[in-house]
Structures are given as structure tokens and as C-alpha cells.
Amino acid sequence: MSKLYNVDANSKFNEVYLNEFIQSIQGMARIEERGTDFLRVVTLKNNLYNVIEKLLKIKDVYLRTMVSSDERTINGFFKLYYVFGIDTLSKSVIIEVPLTENDLIVPTLVNLVKAVDWYEREAHDLMGIKFAGRNQYRFVLPDDWPTDVYPLRKDYAIQDLMKLYTPKVIERAKEVEAEAVTIIPIGPYHPALHEPEYFELYVRGEKIVDVRYVGFMVHRGIEKLGESMKYNQVPFLAERICGICGFVHSTSYCQAVEQALQIDVPERAQYIRSIVLELERLHSHLLWLGVAFHLLGYDTGFMHSWRIREQVMILAELLTGSRKTYGINIVGGVRRDIDEDKIRKSLEVLKNVEKEFKTFIDIAVSVPQVKARLKGTGILPKSEAHALSLVGPTVRGSGIPRDIRKDYPYAAYRYIHFDVAVQDECDNMARALVRIDEIFESIDILRQLLDKLPKGAIAVESWDPEPHRIGIGSVEAPRGEVIHMVITGIYSPYRWRVRAPTYQNLPAVPIMLREIELADAPITIASIDPCFSCTDRALIINIKTGKIEGVPLYVLSRKKLEAVR
């Protein structure tokens, strides 16, 4: 089992490093705002590289997210916000860079901050900002998207974008005089979790020697849509970002708005949010374990894991009224309370889940074939995990105890005790053991939350929006940190930025795949618990003969299982 870190002992508040950073950037930047848990710094683009270089001298700094924003109607500028976290200080440092419309070129930071790569590409695609010193190509938008139309700019409403974009398939339909077009998105497939992503695995014999990843097959435009909705409509949209862990998104959004507008959420509501968040972690981790066992050919483990998970789904329905997509978050609190009878029933279910899971998992992780497939495969070195600013069980499986429930406490986590599960082995087994320990920790957290649930209101009676305030909300989702940033408007979020954990963790997968056997690719990709959307195929191209062969992925994965039996 993984070792457990008590981060409290390692996270003593220390402003020294931060004060040294502030002193070192005098003349290059100004301090715009300094709160208890964040620091806003404004700098010009010519000083950006130097300012961030000095920030990175602080230990444990990582890039949490980057946001591009069109604020011409507010202050005349486009802006970039680089949001860094300092785990040991429980602080976020926001580096803000204003850009004029006729000069949207910024130096790339990709050589300084490895994790910024995808953020820069996305800002170019969606906002039209160019990054000097790197190749820039279409990243998120489809290839036939019109040139010089940047959808996140305020120049376009959603209805405008729908008129501007005509997919090529429509032109084809006109050519053949068809009456209608039906698009059925089949593939590319994730080789484990039935979702649209695409990996090219270059092999020598059975060894993977290189990897190319192509993603963003599905872009739903949720941020743009949210900016046209009223504040309390957005949580219901946010919860649909993920079909497994949607509550983390509605919570992150609400927390961002509440921080921006300084809304004091009742303590009981914070407890209820934490209870539902931990239920979500329980059923998500149990789902992942089932999928992992299935990929390894251990279907008995798959069925037992999902059998135990079913009790958690029923409990979620008892507490929220729904097995998934709970719909109880609103800005300022929650919409559904928990009474004493539900607390009693919850404790009974948790006791049974804990007992059954312990019996099951002790056997499951001892199965020789499971151990042989997980140990020593999918290695992710700690240095790479740090450089890529990874999150969740992926980073904790590489020896870094990053968990924002501890590092940046929110909701009711500041009122309870728990440990952070960490493994140093950096392989697929390490990431599995972290999740197993987190299941037991979640059960213990839920008991504490249910026991300490305070009396009182579950939502504020009213609150008033104030435009142009900035708020950040983040949650430790089952897959890792989810972070939302909101710039407030009058009736709606002026800018809403969502960053899910898969976006942060996926660039590490090619590193984990290199030099492993082809049969271990499915479980290695699945080990980050990726979240995209749904599909499954494998084509093998023989370079010498040119022969192309389709292989069912379960056949590919089970090939090695036969060898280790």
C-alpha cells in the first residue's frame, strides 16, 4: 500500500520566498492585489519571461492554468492570466499581461514552463494571440474553421459563430444533391475508455519507441455558452462537462463566483458539498478500478468493483435525488439538505462498502497477473511530473503529495483530518495504489463530515453581482485538480475558463508509453483516468509490407496476459 503524507506537517506558512520574489520584480511589474490566498501581479509582455523565471525559483511552483480574455469592452485590452500555485504557501500567483489589439504577439514560455504548451496553442486558436518563438498551428478548432475568426472574442455571439462556420460535409452533401447529412462520429478510439482520442504508437518489435498524440476531437464550446447564461444557470451546464465527475465542475464554478463576489457560503452548505464530492471520488475510483481490471483480463475484479460501486450510486441518489448529475449546487450554497435519517443510512452503507472493498481489494492486488502487469510499467519520473505540473493520482503516484484539499483548502476540508496518499514507484501500480488508499480515506472523510455536519442554512438568501471581479475556484477531483476562473459580468460571467485534470495530465502519457511493451499501452493510458468522450480501435501498419490490420483492443491487451500466466 502507498505511504500516507500528513501535509499539515510540511506546509507551514512561509511568506519569505514570496516576499523575495516581490522584491526581485520591482521595476518589472506591479502588485495589483494581495489577498490571503492569492497575489495578482501585472507586467508587460517584454518583462513576462523574466518575471516568471524569478517566480519559478520558489519551491513547488506549478502552472495551474492559463486564461486568455478579451476585455476590450472593459479596459481596452486583451489579457493573459498565468495562474501558478505554490503548494507550500497555499497561495496562487496570478501573472497578468495586458495586450493591445494591434500587437497580440507574446514571447512563448514553453522553454521555461513545459506545461504551458497546450495553453498557448489554445489561446492562439480561440483568441488569436500569437506566441513568438514557437510553431503555432490549429489545435482545438477543426481544420475547415474560417481563418481569422476567433470564437472566444467578444466580437461573436454563439449565433454568429453558427452562421460563420459551414462544415465541409455540407458542401459535399450539396454536390451529391443529398437532402440531409447525418454525421455519426465513429472513432478515433481511446484504447481503454471508449472515448475519442488518437495515439500513434511507433514500435520496434513489441517495444514502443515513440508516440504521437492527437486530441480535441470534440469541442463543445461550453465556456462560450456559459458566458451567455445567467449566473445560477451555469452550475447545471458545468455539471455536464464530465459524465462521471460533474459535481467537481459545478462546485469549482460556484466557488470562483463566490470568491470574486466575496459571498460567505453557510458552513452547512460547505459540508454538504464536501460530502457529495467525496461520494463522487468513491464511485469514480471504483469505476476506474473495474475498468483497469477489465483491461488486465481480470474480469472478476471488474465485476466486484462495480458491484461495490453500485451501493455508492444508490447512496448518491438518496442524498441528492440523482445517481449522477446531481444539480444541487447554486452560487451561495446548495439546493438540497441532508436530514438525520439520511445520515444514519449513509453510515450503514459506508460501513458495508468499506468491509466489502477491503475483502475484495486485498485479493485483487495479490493476483499474480495483475501485479505482473502493473508493476514496473508506465514509468513517469518525478522530475517529469513536476515539470509538466501534473495533478491528482497521476502526480501522487510519482512521489509528489499535491492535493488541493490540503494545499488550497476549500468547502469543509479545512475542518477535518485526512492524509494524502502518495507512492514513489512512479509506475501503473503506484497510481492504482494511490486510488485504493484514497477510497479508504474518502470513507473516513465522509464519516467525519456526516458526524460534524453543522446546523444552519444551506444557502445565502441573496447576493449582488459586481462586474469585473476575478475569482478562482478549484476542487480536487478524482482525476486531479479542476480549476475554474471567472471574471464577473452584470448578469452572467464575463469570462469563464475551465481547466479539467485530463488537460493537465495527458501530455505525460507519451513519456509513460515509451519503452514499454505494446500490450501495456491500454492500461498505461488508462492509468491517468483520462476523460474525453467515447470510442475503440487499433490498426497495426506493417512498414515493410504495407499491410494494415485491425485488432480488437481486448485481444491486444490480453496477449501479454497469456504470456505471464
Short mmCIF file of C-alpha atoms in Angstrom, two decimals, residues 1 192-193 284-309 356-375 428-429 431-433 435-436 439 519 522-524 526-527 553-554 557-558 561 565:
data_model
loop_
_atom_site.label_atom_id
_atom_site.label_comp_id
_atom_site.label_asym_id
_atom_site.label_seq_id
_atom_site.Cartn_x
_atom_site.Cartn_y
_atom_site.Cartn_z
CA MET A 1 0.00 0.00 0.00
CA ALA A 192 -9.27 1.77 -22.98
CA LEU A 193 -12.10 4.04 -22.00
CA SER A 284 -15.18 7.29 -9.74
CA HIS A 285 -12.25 5.38 -8.24
CA LEU A 286 -14.32 2.19 -8.03
CA LEU A 287 -15.28 2.66 -11.67
CA TRP A 288 -11.64 3.15 -12.64
CA LEU A 289 -10.51 0.05 -10.75
CA GLY A 290 -13.16 -2.00 -12.55
CA VAL A 291 -12.03 -0.72 -15.93
CA ALA A 292 -8.37 -1.33 -15.06
CA PHE A 293 -9.04 -4.93 -14.01
CA HIS A 294 -11.03 -5.48 -17.21
CA LEU A 295 -8.11 -4.21 -19.31
CA LEU A 296 -5.82 -6.59 -17.47
CA GLY A 297 -8.08 -9.53 -18.23
CA TYR A 298 -9.24 -9.89 -14.61
CA ASP A 299 -12.97 -9.57 -15.18
CA THR A 300 -13.87 -10.98 -11.78
CA GLY A 301 -12.21 -7.87 -10.33
CA PHE A 302 -14.12 -5.69 -12.75
CA MET A 303 -17.47 -7.14 -11.67
CA HIS A 304 -16.76 -6.98 -7.93
CA SER A 305 -15.55 -3.39 -8.16
CA TRP A 306 -18.66 -2.28 -9.99
CA ARG A 307 -20.88 -4.32 -7.67
CA ILE A 308 -19.49 -2.44 -4.69
CA ARG A 309 -19.74 0.85 -6.61
CA GLU A 356 -16.62 -5.45 1.12
CA PHE A 357 -13.95 -3.34 -0.58
CA LYS A 358 -11.24 -4.36 1.88
CA THR A 359 -12.01 -8.06 1.40
CA PHE A 360 -12.07 -7.68 -2.37
CA ILE A 361 -9.06 -5.42 -2.92
CA ASP A 362 -6.69 -7.46 -0.72
CA ILE A 363 -7.30 -10.39 -3.05
CA ALA A 364 -7.38 -8.37 -6.27
CA VAL A 365 -3.97 -6.72 -5.91
CA SER A 366 -2.45 -10.07 -5.00
CA VAL A 367 -3.47 -11.76 -8.24
CA PRO A 368 -0.13 -12.61 -9.93
CA GLN A 369 -1.24 -11.48 -13.38
CA VAL A 370 -2.44 -8.12 -12.03
CA LYS A 371 0.82 -7.50 -10.18
CA ALA A 372 2.91 -8.53 -13.17
CA ARG A 373 1.07 -6.14 -15.49
CA LEU A 374 1.08 -3.11 -13.16
CA LYS A 375 4.50 -3.20 -11.50
CA ASN A 428 1.00 1.87 -13.08
CA MET A 429 0.84 0.01 -9.77
CA ARG A 431 -1.20 5.10 -9.47
CA ALA A 432 -3.56 2.19 -8.72
CA LEU A 433 -2.46 2.01 -5.06
CA ARG A 435 -6.57 5.38 -5.73
CA ILE A 436 -7.10 2.35 -3.49
CA ILE A 439 -11.09 5.06 -1.31
CA ALA A 519 0.34 -4.79 -24.80
CA PRO A 522 -4.05 0.38 -22.85
CA ILE A 523 -3.53 0.14 -19.08
CA THR A 524 -0.83 2.83 -19.16
CA ALA A 526 -5.93 4.37 -18.62
CA SER A 527 -3.70 4.90 -15.59
CA LEU A 553 -8.08 -3.95 -28.25
CA TYR A 554 -9.01 -6.63 -25.76
CA SER A 557 -4.21 -6.29 -24.09
CA ARG A 558 -4.73 -9.97 -23.30
CA LEU A 561 -1.76 -11.88 -20.02
CA ARG A 565 0.20 -16.88 -16.74
#
